[in-house]
CSV table of C-alpha atoms in Angstrom, one decimal:
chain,number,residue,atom,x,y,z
A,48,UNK,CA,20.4,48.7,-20.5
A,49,UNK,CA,21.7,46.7,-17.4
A,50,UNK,CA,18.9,47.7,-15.5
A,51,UNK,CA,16.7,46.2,-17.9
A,52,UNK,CA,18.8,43.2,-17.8
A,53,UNK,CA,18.4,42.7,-14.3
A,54,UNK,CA,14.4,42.8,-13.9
A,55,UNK,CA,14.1,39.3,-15.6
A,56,UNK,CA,16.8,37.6,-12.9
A,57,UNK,CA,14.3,39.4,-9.7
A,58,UNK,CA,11.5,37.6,-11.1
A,59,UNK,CA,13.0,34.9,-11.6
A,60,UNK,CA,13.9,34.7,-8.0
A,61,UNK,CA,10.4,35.9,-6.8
A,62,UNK,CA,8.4,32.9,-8.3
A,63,UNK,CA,10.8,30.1,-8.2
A,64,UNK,CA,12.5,28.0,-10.8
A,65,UNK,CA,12.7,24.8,-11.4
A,66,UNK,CA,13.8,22.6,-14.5
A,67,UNK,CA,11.5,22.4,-17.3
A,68,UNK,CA,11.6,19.2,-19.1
A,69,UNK,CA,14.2,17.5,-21.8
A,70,UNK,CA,14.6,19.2,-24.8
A,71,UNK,CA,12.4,22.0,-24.2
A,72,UNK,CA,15.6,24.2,-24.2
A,73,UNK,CA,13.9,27.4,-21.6
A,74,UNK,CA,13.6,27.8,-18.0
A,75,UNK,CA,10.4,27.4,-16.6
A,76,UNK,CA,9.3,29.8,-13.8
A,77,UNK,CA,6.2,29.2,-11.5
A,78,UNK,CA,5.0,29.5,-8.2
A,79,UNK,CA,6.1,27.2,-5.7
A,80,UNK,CA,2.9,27.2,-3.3
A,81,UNK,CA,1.8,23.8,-2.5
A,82,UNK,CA,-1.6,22.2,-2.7
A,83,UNK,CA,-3.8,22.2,-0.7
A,84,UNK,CA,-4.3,19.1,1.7
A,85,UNK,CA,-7.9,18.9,1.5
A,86,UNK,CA,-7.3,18.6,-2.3
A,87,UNK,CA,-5.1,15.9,-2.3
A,88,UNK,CA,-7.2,13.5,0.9
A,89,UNK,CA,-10.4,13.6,-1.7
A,90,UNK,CA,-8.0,12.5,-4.4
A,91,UNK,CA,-6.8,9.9,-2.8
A,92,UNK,CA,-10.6,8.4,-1.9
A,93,UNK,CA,-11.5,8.4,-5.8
A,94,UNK,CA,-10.9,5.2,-7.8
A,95,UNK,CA,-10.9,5.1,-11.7
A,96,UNK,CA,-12.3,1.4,-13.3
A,97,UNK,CA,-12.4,0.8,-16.5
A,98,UNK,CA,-15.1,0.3,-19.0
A,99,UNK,CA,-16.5,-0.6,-22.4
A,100,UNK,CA,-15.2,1.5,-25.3
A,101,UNK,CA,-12.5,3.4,-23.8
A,102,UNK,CA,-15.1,4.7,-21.0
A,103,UNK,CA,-13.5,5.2,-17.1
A,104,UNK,CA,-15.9,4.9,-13.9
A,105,UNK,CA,-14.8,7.9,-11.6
A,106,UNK,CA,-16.1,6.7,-7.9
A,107,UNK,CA,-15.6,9.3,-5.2
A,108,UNK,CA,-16.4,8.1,-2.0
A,109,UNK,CA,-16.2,11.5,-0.2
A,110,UNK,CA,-18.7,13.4,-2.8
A,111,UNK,CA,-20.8,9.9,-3.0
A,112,UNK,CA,-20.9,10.2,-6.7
A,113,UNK,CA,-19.8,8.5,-9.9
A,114,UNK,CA,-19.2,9.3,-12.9
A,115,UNK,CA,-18.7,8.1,-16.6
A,116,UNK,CA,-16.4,9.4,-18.1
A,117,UNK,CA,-15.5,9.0,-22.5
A,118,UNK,CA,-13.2,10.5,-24.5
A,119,UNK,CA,-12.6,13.2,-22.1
A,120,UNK,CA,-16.4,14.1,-21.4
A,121,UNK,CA,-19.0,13.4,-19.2
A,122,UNK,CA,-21.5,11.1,-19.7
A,123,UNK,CA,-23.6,10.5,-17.1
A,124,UNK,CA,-23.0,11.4,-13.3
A,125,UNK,CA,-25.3,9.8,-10.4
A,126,UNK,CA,-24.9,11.2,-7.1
A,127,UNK,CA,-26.0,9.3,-3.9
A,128,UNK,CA,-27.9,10.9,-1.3
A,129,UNK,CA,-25.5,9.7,1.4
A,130,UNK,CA,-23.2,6.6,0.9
A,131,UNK,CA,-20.9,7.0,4.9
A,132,UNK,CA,-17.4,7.6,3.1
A,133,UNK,CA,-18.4,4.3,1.6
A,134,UNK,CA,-18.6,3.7,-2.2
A,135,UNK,CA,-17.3,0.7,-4.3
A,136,UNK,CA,-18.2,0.2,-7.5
A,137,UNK,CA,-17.2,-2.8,-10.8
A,138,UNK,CA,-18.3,-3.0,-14.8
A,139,UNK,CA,-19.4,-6.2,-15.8
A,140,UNK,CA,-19.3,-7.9,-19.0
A,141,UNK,CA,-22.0,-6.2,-20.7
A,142,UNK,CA,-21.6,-2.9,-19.8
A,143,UNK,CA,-23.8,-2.6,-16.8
A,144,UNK,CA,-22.7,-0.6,-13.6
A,145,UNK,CA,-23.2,-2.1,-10.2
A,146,UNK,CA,-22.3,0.6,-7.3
A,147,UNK,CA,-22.1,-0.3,-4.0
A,148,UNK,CA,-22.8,2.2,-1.1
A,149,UNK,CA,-23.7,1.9,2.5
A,150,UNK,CA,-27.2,1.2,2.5
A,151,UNK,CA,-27.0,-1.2,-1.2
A,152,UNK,CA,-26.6,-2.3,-4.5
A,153,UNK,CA,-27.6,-0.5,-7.8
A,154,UNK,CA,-27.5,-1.3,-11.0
A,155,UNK,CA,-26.9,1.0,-14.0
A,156,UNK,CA,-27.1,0.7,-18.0
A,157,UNK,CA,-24.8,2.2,-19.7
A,158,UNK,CA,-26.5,5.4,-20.5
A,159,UNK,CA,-26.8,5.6,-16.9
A,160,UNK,CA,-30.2,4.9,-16.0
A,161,UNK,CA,-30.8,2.9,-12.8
A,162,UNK,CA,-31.9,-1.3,-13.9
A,163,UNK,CA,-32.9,-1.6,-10.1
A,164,UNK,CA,-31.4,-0.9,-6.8
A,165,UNK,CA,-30.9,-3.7,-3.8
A,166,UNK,CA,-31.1,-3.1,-0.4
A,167,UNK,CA,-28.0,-4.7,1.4
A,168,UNK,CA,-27.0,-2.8,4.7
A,169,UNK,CA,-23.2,-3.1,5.4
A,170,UNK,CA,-24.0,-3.5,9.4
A,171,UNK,CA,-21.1,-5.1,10.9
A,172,UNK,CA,-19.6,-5.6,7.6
A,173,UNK,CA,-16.3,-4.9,7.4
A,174,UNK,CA,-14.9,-2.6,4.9
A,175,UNK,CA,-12.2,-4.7,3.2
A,176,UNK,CA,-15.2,-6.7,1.9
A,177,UNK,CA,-17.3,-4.4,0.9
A,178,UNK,CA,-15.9,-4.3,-3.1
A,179,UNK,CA,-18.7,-5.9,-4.8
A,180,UNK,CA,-17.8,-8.2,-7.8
A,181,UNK,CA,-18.8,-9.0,-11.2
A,182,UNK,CA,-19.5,-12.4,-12.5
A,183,UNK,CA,-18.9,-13.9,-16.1
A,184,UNK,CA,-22.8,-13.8,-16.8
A,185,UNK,CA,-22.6,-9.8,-15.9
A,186,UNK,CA,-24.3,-10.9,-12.5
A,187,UNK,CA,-22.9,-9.4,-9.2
A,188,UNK,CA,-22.0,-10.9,-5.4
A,189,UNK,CA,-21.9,-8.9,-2.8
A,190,UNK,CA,-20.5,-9.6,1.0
A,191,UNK,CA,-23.8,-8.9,3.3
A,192,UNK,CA,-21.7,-10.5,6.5
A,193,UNK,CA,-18.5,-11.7,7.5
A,194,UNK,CA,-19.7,-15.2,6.6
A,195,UNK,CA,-22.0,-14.7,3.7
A,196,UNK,CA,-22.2,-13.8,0.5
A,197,UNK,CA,-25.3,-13.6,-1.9
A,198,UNK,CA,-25.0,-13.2,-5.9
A,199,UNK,CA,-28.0,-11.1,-7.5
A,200,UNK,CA,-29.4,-11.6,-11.0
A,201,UNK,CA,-29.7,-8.5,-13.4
A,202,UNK,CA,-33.0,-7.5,-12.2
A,203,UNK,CA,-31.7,-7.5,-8.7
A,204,UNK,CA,-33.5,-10.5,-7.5
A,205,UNK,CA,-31.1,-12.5,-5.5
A,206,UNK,CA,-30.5,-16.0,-6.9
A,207,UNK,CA,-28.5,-17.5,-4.2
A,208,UNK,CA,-26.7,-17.0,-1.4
A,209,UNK,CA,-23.1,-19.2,0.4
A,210,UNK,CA,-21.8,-19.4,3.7
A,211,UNK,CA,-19.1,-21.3,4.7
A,212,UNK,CA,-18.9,-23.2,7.8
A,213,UNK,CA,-19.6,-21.8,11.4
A,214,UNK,CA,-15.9,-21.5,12.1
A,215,UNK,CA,-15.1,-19.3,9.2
A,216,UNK,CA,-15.3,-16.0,8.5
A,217,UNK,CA,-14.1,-14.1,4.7
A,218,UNK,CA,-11.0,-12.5,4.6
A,219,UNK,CA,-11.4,-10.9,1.3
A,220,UNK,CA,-14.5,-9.7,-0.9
A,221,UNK,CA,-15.5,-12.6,-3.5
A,222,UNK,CA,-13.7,-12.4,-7.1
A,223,UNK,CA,-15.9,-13.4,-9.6
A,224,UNK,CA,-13.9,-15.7,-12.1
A,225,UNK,CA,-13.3,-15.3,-16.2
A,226,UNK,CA,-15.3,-18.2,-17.2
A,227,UNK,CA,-17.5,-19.3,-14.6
A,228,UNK,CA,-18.3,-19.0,-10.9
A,229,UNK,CA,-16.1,-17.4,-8.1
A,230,UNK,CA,-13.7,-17.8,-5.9
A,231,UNK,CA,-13.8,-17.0,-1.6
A,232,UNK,CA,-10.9,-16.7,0.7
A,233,UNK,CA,-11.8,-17.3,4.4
A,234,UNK,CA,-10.0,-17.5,7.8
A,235,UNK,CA,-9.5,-21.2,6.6
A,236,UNK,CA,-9.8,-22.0,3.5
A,237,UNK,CA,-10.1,-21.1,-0.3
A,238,UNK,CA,-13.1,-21.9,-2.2
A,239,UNK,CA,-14.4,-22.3,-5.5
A,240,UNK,CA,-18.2,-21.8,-6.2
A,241,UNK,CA,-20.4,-22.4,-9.4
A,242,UNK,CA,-22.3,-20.5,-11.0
A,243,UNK,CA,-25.3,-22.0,-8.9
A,244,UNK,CA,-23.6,-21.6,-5.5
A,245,UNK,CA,-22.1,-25.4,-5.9
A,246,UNK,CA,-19.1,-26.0,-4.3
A,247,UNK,CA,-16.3,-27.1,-7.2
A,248,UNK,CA,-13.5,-27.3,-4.5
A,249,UNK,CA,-12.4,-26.3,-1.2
A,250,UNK,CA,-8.9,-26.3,-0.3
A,251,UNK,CA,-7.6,-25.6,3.5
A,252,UNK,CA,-5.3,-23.1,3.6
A,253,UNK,CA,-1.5,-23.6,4.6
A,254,UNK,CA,-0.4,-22.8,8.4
A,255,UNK,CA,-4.0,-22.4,9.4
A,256,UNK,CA,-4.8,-24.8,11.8
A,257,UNK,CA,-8.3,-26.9,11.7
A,258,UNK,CA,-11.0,-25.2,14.0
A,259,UNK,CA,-9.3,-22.3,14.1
């Protein structure tokens, strides 16, 4: 009978132990080999945005794919046919997808079918302001430079483009705002546009010295 005893404790000691959690009144026992470190670099690269009815946007930059995901299940997946590591993606107001990658802009419905796609190479762009943003209207703006932006309309026409002056370049991507227009940060100032490209204000940003 002590022999018996003893087996339990050896594989115990063979795979590990660690505390199992409160309350659960047992030990639990499992192997302690780590994960892999490719696993956990292409983990890292995916972002999860939310979207209408309890829907999530999975964008993986290294598989250049997204994916909707609701209530657990797939719902549509769209893979790119090369996006450079590069891959941003927001949900506007009404649902629609606009995605980001290397080469452009395209727009998806909410079952997933594509409303048009946008050529916008990224270039010299560089990639902190490559996030593209929704507007209030469900319209997107997009960085094509480092000193312009352009906003397209639903049907991926683009209705009008800002740059600020010579001297200034962005420092961030745009953020589209709640109610109407959106807001730019530059090497110089902070602006905010309209929704026809109007400038409502722009304010000079503290310790940055003029003509700089």
């Amino acid at each position: 009978m002590r022999l018996l005893a003893l087996v339990p404790l050896a594989l115990l000691a063979a795979c590990g132990t660690r505390e199992p959690p409160r309350g659960s009144g047992a030990l639990e026992t499992t192997p302690t080999a780590s994960a892999a470190p490719e696993a956990h670099v292409e983990k890292s690269r995916r972002a999860v945005i939310p979207a209408p009815n309890g829907a999530i946007l999975v964008v993986d930059p290294l598989g250049c794919r997204v994916e909707l995901v609701q209530q657990g299940e797939s719902r549509w997946v769209h893979d790119f046919e090369k996006c450079g590591g590069l891959l941003d993606a927001v949900v506007a107001l009404d649902s629609v997808t606009y995605v980001r990658d290397d080469q452009g802009v395209t727009s998806f419905d909410i079952t997933g079918a594509v409303r048009f796609r946008a050529p916008v190479p990224s270039g010299s762009l560089p990639v902190a302001l490559f996030p593209p943003t929704a507007l209030a209207d469900s319209r997107v703006a997009v960085a094509v430079a480092p000193g312009k932006i352009t906003v397209f309309e639903r049907d991926g026409k683009p209705a009008w483009s800002f740059s600020p002056t010579s001297e200034e370049v962005l420092v961030a991507p745009p953020a589209g705002m709640k109610t109407e227009g959106l807001t730019l940060f530059t090497s110089q100032a902070v602006y905010l546009l309209g929704a026809t490209g109007e400038i409502r204000f722009r304010a000079a940003r503290q310790g940055v010295a003029a003509g700089r």
